[in-house]
């Protein structure tokens, strides 16, 4: 699940750099794997809508 969260954040228009804040190798690995996940704009907006409960105006 974490890698999808990282993938979503990495595709924000403001291009933030997530701070994983952990020495746990699993979290570091998830952040690295997020770079390889393919997410369309439609998928990105569907996740946003699910999280916020409304669509982009």
XYZ file of N, CA and C in Angstrom:
171
model
N 0.818 -1.198 0.000
C 0.000 0.000 0.000
C 0.863 1.264 0.000
N 1.929 1.262 0.766
C 2.774 2.456 0.838
C 3.326 2.871 -0.511
N 3.658 1.903 -1.342
C 4.249 2.281 -2.632
C 3.242 3.011 -3.504
N 1.943 2.667 -3.407
C 0.923 3.383 -4.178
C 0.738 4.793 -3.637
N 0.850 4.946 -2.330
C 0.773 6.280 -1.736
C 1.938 7.139 -2.218
N 3.131 6.580 -2.177
C 4.297 7.308 -2.687
C 4.128 7.643 -4.167
N 3.636 6.690 -4.943
C 3.447 6.922 -6.380
C 2.472 8.069 -6.611
N 1.403 8.120 -5.817
C 0.399 9.178 -5.959
C 1.024 10.534 -5.623
N 1.740 10.592 -4.516
C 2.371 11.847 -4.091
C 3.395 12.322 -5.120
N 4.160 11.398 -5.666
C 5.181 11.769 -6.649
C 4.584 12.351 -7.920
N 3.308 12.115 -8.159
C 2.663 12.624 -9.369
C 1.846 13.891 -9.122
N 1.943 14.458 -7.933
C 1.285 15.734 -7.669
C 1.905 16.801 -8.565
N 1.102 17.751 -9.040
C 1.635 18.791 -9.928
C 2.784 19.599 -9.315
N 2.794 19.745 -7.997
C 3.853 20.523 -7.342
C 5.168 19.755 -7.212
N 5.169 18.483 -7.590
C 6.344 17.610 -7.593
C 7.071 17.571 -6.242
N 6.346 17.222 -5.171
C 7.006 17.145 -3.865
C 7.955 15.953 -3.786
N 8.863 16.021 -2.863
C 9.766 14.907 -2.586
C 9.382 14.348 -1.221
N 8.819 13.145 -1.186
C 8.385 12.594 0.100
C 9.570 12.312 1.024
N 9.357 12.590 2.287
C 10.349 12.262 3.305
C 9.864 10.984 3.970
N 10.583 9.908 3.758
C 10.108 8.618 4.258
C 10.371 8.458 5.745
N 11.316 9.173 6.288
C 11.541 9.239 7.722
C 11.663 7.908 8.439
N 12.332 6.977 7.850
C 12.438 5.676 8.497
C 13.743 4.998 8.124
N 14.251 4.264 9.078
C 15.410 3.439 8.807
C 15.004 2.031 8.416
N 13.688 1.815 8.326
C 13.193 0.484 7.964
C 13.349 0.276 6.466
N 14.055 -0.764 6.115
C 14.348 -1.038 4.707
C 13.074 -1.252 3.894
N 12.010 -1.778 4.510
C 10.753 -2.004 3.782
C 10.166 -0.687 3.284
N 10.249 0.351 4.103
C 9.702 1.650 3.699
C 10.559 2.302 2.621
N 11.840 2.149 2.744
C 12.741 2.677 1.720
C 12.482 1.957 0.400
N 12.333 0.650 0.466
C 12.069 -0.149 -0.735
C 10.741 0.274 -1.379
N 9.712 0.508 -0.566
C 8.412 0.929 -1.093
C 8.526 2.268 -1.813
N 9.292 3.185 -1.248
C 9.469 4.495 -1.880
C 10.190 4.363 -3.217
N 11.178 3.504 -3.276
C 11.917 3.293 -4.526
C 11.022 2.610 -5.560
N 10.251 1.610 -5.134
C 9.360 0.900 -6.055
C 8.280 1.819 -6.621
N 7.915 2.842 -5.883
C 6.886 3.772 -6.349
C 7.288 4.455 -7.649
N 8.571 4.620 -7.852
C 9.061 5.248 -9.078
C 8.742 4.421 -10.319
N 8.598 3.122 -10.150
C 8.373 2.246 -11.302
C 6.896 1.976 -11.568
N 6.025 2.376 -10.652
C 4.594 2.134 -10.845
C 4.040 3.057 -11.920
N 3.221 2.512 -12.757
C 2.566 3.300 -13.799
C 1.184 3.706 -13.295
N 0.934 5.004 -13.279
C -0.358 5.514 -12.842
C -0.814 6.563 -13.851
N -1.979 6.340 -14.431
C -2.505 7.302 -15.397
C -3.081 8.502 -14.655
N -3.303 9.573 -15.381
C -3.946 10.751 -14.774
C -5.333 10.399 -14.263
N -6.045 9.558 -15.032
C -7.387 9.151 -14.617
C -7.330 8.397 -13.286
N -6.379 7.495 -13.137
C -6.227 6.766 -11.878
C -5.883 7.729 -10.743
N -5.002 8.682 -11.014
C -4.610 9.655 -9.997
C -5.829 10.431 -9.494
N -6.659 10.906 -10.437
C -7.835 11.675 -10.050
C -8.885 10.806 -9.359
N -8.985 9.542 -9.722
C -9.923 8.642 -9.048
C -9.510 8.421 -7.593
N -8.230 8.292 -7.347
C -7.738 8.143 -5.976
C -7.999 9.423 -5.192
N -7.755 10.566 -5.826
C -8.014 11.851 -5.168
C -9.480 11.979 -4.788
N -10.356 11.627 -5.718
C -11.791 11.707 -5.458
C -12.189 10.769 -4.318
N -11.649 9.576 -4.302
C -11.960 8.620 -3.231
C -11.496 9.148 -1.875
N -10.366 9.824 -1.860
C -9.826 10.338 -0.602
C -10.604 11.545 -0.089
N -10.975 12.443 -0.995
C -11.629 13.685 -0.584
C -13.150 13.617 -0.613
N -13.682 12.686 -1.381
C -15.132 12.547 -1.449
C -15.804 13.430 -2.485
N -15.024 14.157 -3.269
C -15.607 14.975 -4.331
C -14.627 15.069 -5.492
N -15.173 15.408 -6.647
C -14.373 15.499 -7.867
C -13.761 16.887 -7.992
N -12.820 17.029 -8.878
C -12.216 18.332 -9.151
C -13.267 19.199 -9.832
N -13.458 20.417 -9.329
C -14.484 21.288 -9.952
C -14.117 21.698 -11.360
